[in-house]
Coordinates of C-alpha atoms and ligand atoms in Angstrom, one line a residue:
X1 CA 0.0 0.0 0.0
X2 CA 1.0 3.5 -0.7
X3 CA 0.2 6.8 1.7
X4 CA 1.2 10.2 1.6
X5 CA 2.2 11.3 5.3
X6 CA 2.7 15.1 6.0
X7 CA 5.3 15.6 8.4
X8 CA 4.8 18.9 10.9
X9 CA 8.3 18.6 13.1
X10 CA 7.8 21.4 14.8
X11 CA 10.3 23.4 16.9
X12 CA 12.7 22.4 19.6
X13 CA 13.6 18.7 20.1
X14 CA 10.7 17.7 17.2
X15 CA 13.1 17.7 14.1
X16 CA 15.3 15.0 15.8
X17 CA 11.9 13.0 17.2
X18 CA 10.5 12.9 13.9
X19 CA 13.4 12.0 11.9
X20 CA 13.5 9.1 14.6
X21 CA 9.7 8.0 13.6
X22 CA 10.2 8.2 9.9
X23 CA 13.6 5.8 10.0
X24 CA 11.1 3.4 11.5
X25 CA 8.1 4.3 9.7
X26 CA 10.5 3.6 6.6
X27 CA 12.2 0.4 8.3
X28 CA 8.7 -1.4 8.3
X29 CA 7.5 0.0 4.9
X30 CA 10.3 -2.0 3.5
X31 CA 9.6 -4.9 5.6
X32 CA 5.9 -4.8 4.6
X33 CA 5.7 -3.8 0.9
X34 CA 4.6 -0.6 1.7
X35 CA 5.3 3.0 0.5
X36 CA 5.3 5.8 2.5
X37 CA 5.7 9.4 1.2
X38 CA 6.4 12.4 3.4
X39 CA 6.5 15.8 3.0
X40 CA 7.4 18.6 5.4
X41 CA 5.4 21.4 6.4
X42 CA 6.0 24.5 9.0
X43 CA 3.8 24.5 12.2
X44 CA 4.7 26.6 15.0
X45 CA 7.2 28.8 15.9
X46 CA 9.5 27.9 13.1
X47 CA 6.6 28.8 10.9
X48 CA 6.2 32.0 12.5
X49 CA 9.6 32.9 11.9
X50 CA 10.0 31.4 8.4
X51 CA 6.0 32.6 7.3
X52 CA 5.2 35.0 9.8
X53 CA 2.4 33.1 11.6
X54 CA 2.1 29.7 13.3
X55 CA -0.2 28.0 11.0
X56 CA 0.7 28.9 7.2
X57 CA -2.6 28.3 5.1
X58 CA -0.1 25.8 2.5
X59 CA 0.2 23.8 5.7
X60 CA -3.4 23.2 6.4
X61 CA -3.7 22.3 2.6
X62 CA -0.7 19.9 2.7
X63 CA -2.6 18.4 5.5
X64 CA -5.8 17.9 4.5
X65 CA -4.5 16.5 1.1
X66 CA -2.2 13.8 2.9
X67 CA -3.4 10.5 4.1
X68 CA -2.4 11.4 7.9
X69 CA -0.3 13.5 9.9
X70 CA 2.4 13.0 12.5
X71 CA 3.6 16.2 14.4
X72 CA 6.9 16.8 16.2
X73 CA 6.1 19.4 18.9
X74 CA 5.5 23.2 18.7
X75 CA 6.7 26.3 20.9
X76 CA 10.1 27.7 22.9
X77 CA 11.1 30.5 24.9
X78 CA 11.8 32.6 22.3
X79 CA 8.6 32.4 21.1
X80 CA 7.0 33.3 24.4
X81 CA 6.1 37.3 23.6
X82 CA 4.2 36.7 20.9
X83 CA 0.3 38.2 21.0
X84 CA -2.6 34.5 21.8
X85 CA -3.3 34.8 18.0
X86 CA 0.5 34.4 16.7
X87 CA 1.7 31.6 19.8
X88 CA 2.8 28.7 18.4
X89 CA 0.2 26.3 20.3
X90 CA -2.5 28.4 18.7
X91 CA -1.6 26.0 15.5
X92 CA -2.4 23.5 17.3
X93 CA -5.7 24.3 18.4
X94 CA -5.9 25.7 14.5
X95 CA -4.8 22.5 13.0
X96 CA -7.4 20.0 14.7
X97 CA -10.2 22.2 14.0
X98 CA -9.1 22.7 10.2
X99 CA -8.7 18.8 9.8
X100 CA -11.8 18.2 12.3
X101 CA -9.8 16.2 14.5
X102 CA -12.6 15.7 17.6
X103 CA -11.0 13.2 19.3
X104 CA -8.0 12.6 20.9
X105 CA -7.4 9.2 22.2
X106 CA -4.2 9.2 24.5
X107 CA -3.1 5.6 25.9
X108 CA -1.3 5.7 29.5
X109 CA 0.8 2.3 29.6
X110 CA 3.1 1.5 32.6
X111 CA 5.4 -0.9 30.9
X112 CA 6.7 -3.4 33.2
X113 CA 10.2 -2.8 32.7
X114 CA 9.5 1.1 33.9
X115 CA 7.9 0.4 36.4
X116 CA 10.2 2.0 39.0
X117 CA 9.7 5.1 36.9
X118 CA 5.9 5.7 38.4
X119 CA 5.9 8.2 41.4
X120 CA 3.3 5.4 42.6
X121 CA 4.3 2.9 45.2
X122 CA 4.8 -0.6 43.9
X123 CA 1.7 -2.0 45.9
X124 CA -0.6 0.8 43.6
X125 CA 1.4 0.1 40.2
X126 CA 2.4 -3.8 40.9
X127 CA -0.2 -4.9 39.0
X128 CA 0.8 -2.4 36.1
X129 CA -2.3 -0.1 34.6
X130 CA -2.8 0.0 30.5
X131 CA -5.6 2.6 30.0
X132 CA -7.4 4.9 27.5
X133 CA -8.4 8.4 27.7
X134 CA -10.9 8.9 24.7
X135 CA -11.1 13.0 25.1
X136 CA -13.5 15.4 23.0
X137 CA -11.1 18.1 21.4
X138 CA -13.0 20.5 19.4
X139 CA -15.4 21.8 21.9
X140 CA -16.5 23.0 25.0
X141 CA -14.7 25.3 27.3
X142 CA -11.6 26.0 25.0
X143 CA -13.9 26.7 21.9
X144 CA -16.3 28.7 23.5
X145 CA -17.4 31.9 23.6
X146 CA -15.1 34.0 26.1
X147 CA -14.7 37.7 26.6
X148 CA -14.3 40.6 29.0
X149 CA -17.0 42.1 30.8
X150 CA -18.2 44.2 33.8
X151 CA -19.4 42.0 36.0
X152 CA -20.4 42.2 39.8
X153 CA -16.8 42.9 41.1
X154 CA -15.8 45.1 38.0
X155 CA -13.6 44.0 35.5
X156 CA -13.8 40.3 34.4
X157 CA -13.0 37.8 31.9
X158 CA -15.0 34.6 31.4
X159 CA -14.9 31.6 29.2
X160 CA -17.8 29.0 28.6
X161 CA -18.5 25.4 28.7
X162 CA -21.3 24.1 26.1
X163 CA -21.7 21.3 24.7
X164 CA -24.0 19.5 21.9
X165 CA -26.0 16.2 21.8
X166 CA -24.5 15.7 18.7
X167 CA -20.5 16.3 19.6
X168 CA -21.3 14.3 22.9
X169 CA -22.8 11.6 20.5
X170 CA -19.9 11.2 18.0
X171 CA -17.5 11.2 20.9
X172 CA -19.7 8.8 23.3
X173 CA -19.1 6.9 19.9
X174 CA -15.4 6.6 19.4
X175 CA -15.4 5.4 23.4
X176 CA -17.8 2.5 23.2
X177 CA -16.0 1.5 19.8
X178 CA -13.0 1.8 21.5
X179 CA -13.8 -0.6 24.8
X180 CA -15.4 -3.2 22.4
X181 CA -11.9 -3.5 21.1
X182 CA -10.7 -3.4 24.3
X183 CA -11.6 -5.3 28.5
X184 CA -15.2 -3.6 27.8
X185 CA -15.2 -1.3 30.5
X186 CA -15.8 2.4 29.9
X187 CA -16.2 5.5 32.3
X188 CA -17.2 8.8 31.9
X189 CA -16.1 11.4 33.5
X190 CA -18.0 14.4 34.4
X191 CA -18.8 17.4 37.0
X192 CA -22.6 16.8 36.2
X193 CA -23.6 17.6 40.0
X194 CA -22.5 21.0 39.3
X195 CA -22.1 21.7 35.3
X196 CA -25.6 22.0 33.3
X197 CA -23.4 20.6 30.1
X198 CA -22.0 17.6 31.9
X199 CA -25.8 16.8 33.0
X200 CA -26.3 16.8 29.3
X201 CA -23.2 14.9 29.0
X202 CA -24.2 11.7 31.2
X203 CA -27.7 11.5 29.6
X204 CA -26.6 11.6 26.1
X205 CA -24.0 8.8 27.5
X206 CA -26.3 6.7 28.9
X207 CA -28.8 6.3 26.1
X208 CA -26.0 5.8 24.1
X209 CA -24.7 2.4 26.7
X210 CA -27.7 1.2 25.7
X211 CA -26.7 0.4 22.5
X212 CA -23.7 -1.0 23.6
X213 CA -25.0 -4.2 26.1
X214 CA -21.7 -5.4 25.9
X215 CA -19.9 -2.8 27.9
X216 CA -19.3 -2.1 31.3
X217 CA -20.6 1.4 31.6
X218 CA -19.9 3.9 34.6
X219 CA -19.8 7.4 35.2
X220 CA -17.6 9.2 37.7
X221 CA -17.4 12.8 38.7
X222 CA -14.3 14.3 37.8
X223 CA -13.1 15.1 41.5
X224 CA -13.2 11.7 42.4
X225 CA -11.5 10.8 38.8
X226 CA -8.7 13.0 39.7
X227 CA -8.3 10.6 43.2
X228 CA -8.8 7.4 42.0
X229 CA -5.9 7.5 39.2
X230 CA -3.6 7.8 41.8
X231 CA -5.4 5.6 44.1
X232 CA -5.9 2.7 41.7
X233 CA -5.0 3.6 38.1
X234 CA -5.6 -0.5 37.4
X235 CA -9.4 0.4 37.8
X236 CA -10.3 1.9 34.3
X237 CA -9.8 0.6 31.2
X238 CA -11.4 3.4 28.6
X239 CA -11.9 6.8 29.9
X240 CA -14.3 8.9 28.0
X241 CA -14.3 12.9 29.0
X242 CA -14.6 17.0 27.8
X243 CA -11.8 18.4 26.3
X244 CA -10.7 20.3 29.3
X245 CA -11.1 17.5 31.7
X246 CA -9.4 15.6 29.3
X247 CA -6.3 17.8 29.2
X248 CA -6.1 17.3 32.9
X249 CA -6.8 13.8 33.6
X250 CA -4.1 12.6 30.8
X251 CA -1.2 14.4 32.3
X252 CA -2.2 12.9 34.9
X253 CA -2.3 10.1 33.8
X254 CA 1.1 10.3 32.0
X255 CA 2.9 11.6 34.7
X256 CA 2.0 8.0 36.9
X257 CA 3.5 6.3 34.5
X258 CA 6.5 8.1 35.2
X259 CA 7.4 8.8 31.6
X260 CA 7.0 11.5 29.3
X261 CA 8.9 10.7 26.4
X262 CA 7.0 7.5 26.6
X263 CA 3.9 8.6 26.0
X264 CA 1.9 8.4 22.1
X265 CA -1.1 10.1 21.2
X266 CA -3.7 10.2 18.3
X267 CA -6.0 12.8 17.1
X268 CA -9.0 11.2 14.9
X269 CA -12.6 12.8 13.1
X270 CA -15.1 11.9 10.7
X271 CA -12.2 9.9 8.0
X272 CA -9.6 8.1 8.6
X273 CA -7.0 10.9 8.6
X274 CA -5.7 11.5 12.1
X275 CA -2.8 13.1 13.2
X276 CA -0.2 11.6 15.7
X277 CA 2.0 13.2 17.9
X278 CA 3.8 12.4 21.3
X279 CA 1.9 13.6 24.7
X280 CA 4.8 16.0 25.6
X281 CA 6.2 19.8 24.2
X282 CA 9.2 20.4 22.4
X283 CA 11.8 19.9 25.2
X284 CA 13.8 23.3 24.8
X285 CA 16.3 22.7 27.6
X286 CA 17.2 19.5 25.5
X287 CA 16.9 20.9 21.5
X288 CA 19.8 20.2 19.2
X289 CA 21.5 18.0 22.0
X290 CA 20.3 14.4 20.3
X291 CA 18.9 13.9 24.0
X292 CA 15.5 13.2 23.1
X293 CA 13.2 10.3 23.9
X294 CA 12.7 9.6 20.5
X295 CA 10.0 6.9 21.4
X296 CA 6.7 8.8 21.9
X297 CA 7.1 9.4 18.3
X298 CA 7.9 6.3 17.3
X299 CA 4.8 4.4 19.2
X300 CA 2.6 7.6 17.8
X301 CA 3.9 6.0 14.2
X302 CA 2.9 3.0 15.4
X303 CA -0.8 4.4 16.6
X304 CA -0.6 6.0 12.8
X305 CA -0.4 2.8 11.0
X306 CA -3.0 0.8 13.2
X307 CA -6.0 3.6 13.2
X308 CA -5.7 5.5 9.8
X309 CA -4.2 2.6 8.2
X310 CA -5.7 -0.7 9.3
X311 CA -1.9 -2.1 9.3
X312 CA -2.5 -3.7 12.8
X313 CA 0.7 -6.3 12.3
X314 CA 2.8 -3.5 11.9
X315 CA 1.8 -1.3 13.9
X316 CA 2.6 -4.8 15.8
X317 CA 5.7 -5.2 14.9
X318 CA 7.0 -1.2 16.4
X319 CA 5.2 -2.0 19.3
X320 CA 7.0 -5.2 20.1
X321 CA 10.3 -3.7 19.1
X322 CA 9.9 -0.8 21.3
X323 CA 8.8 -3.2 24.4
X324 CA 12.1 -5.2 23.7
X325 CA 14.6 -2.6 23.7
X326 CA 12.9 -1.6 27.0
X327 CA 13.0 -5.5 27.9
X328 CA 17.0 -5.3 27.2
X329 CA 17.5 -2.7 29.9
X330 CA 18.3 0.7 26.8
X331 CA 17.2 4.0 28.5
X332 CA 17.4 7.5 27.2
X333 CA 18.1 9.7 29.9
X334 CA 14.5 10.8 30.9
X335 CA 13.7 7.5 31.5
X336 CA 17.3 6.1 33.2
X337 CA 16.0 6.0 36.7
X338 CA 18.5 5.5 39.4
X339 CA 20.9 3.1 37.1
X340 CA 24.5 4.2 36.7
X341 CA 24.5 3.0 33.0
X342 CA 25.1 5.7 30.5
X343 CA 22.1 6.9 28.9
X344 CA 21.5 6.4 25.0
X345 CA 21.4 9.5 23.0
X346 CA 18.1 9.9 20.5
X347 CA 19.8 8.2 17.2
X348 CA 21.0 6.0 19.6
X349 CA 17.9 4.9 20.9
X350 CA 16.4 5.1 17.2
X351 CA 18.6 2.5 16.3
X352 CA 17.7 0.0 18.9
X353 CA 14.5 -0.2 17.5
X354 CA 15.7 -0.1 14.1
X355 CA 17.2 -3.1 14.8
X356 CA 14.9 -4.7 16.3
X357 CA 12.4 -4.4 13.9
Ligands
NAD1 P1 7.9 19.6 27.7 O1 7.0 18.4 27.6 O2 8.4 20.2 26.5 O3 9.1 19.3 28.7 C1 8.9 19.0 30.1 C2 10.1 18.2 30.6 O4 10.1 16.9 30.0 C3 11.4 18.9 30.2 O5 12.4 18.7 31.2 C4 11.9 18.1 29.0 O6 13.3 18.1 28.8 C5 11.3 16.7 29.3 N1 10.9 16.0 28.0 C6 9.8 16.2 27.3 N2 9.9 15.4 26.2 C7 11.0 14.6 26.3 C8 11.5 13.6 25.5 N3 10.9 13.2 24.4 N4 12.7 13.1 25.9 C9 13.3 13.5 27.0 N5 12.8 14.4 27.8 C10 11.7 15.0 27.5 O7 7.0 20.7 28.5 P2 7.3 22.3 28.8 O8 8.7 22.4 29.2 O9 6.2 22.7 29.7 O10 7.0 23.0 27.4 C11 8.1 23.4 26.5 C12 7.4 24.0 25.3 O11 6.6 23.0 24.6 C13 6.5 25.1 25.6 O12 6.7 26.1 24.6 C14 5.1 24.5 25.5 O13 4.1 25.4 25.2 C15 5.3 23.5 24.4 N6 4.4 22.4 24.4 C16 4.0 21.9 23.2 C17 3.2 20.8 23.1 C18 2.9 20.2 21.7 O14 3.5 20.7 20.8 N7 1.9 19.3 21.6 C19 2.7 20.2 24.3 C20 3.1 20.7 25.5 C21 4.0 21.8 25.6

């Protein structure tokens, strides 16, 4: 098979990420009989210094005319002045709305082999934890309307939180689809004894469990959620939620497992064009220093190939590579723990998996 892959490597450590994922992207398109074409497009602050804004219209094109998208990381200090419109995370928010990207499904794995990595004591994390936040990304609080007004105390800003049947339908979707193909257990997380929009949320989620006999269905309120990931991660399965809650409850979620540069994520909408990128930000105290955890990346190629693709076996194949180069004891430094071995650099690293594969 043959797909056209637009490549959006961002600033700080994502050059060196990306040209990590694309050796291994490239490594199993040989091994497969595949062809993979990719073509790089500015996002970000580069973008902004190369095209004056973060978002250049030819990259939205070269986007939405590619068969899917994996992303680097955007912003840096230097970038840090710049008015809301022109910051380079503003592309990012631009991007998933231009390519309708409402969902944004972010795995939270302890691998066995990291397992000293979680902040969590051994008897919360013994049992390891392999979960699924399916969050909604296109609406609610971050997409709606917000201003400045007088209000009673004077001066003040608000932001609000709405939500349709229909966007809490299509993502309610994606979650049930999702725990089918997983243990069958879903949760969703709300606030609805306070929020009129998460009462909406829950009842548009229950009639929608309904159709879906098969699966364990709860709802939790997003307080508690916040508790019981650190309490007992091993719990949940898939995780259904708004986007803002969403935002929250995977870093937390990433951060138990102790590792950033672990951590893969997948942005998906109507087709199957969806666009991958690792959980974390472009690492400017380790730019240009080939110090990067170049697997993120590599396991968001992997996340590439299994849901815009369909190529499950390879997507397979980078998975199980990456899990035995983690098996053998390789660590970048992030991820080095309290071993006196010397940490592999990011080619390094990319080359333990090349060879594994
Ligand atoms: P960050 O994730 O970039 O870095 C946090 C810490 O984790 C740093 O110490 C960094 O060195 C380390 N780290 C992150 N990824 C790593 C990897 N692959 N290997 C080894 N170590 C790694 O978060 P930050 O410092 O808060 O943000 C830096 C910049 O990234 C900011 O401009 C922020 O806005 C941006 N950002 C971008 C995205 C994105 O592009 N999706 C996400 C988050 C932050």
């Amino acid at each position: 098979m043959e797909y056209n892959i637009a490549l959006l490597k961002g600033d700080g450590i994502g050059p060196e990420i990306v040209d990590s994922a694309v050796a291994v992207l490239e490594k199993v398109a040989d091994k497969f009989g595949h062809k993979f074409n990719f073509t790089p497009y500015l996002i970000g602050g580069c973008a902004i210094d190369a095209a004056g804004m973060p978002l250049p219209q030819e990259t939205i094109d070269g986007c939405l005319a590619s068969d899917s998208v994996l992303l680097g990381a955007v912003g840096g200090p230097q970038w840090d002045d710049q008015p809301g419109e022109r910051r380079p995370e503003k592309a990012l928010l631009g991007i998933r709305s231009a390519l309708g990207l409402y969902t944004n499904l972010r795995p939270a794995r302890l691998y066995p082999a990291l397992r000293s990595a979680s902040p969590l004591k051994d008897e919360i994390v013994g049992k390891g934890f392999d979960l699924m936040i399916v969050r909604e990304l296109t609406g609610g609080i971050y997409f709606g309307d917000r201003g400045y007004r007088d209000g009673k105390y004077g001066r003040e800003a608000f932001d609000t939180e709405a939500y349709s049947v229909t966007e809490i339908e299509r993502i309610g979707r994606v979650a049930f689809d999702s725990a089918m193909k997983r243990s069958k257990r879903l949760c969703s997380i709300d606030k609805a004894n306070v929020l009129e929009s998460s009462r909406l949320w829950r009842k548009v989620m229950h009639e929608l469990s309904v159709e879906y006999p098969e699966v364990a269905y709860t709802d939790m309120f997003v307080d508690n959620a916040a508790m019981q990931l650190v309490r007992d991660p091993s719990q949940f399965d898939v995780i259904v939620t708004s986007n803002m809650f969403g935002d929250i409850l995977s870093d937390e979620a990433s951060q138990i497992t102790g590792s950033i540069g672990m951590l893969a994520s997948a942005s998906l909408g109507a087709s199957t064009r969806g666009m991958y990128e690792p959980i974390h930000g472009s690492a400017p105290d380790i730019a240009g220093q080939n110090k990067a955890n170049p697997l993120a990346t590599i396991l968001s190629g992997a996340m590439m190939l299994r849901y815009s693709f369909g190529l499950s076996a390879e997507a397979d194949c980078i998975e199980d590579a990456v899990n035995s180069v983690l098996d053998k004891g390789y660590r970048t430094a992030d991820i080095i723990g309290d071993s006196t071995a010397s940490p592999l650099s990011c080619t390094e690293m990319t080359d333990k998996v090349l060879s594994e594969l």
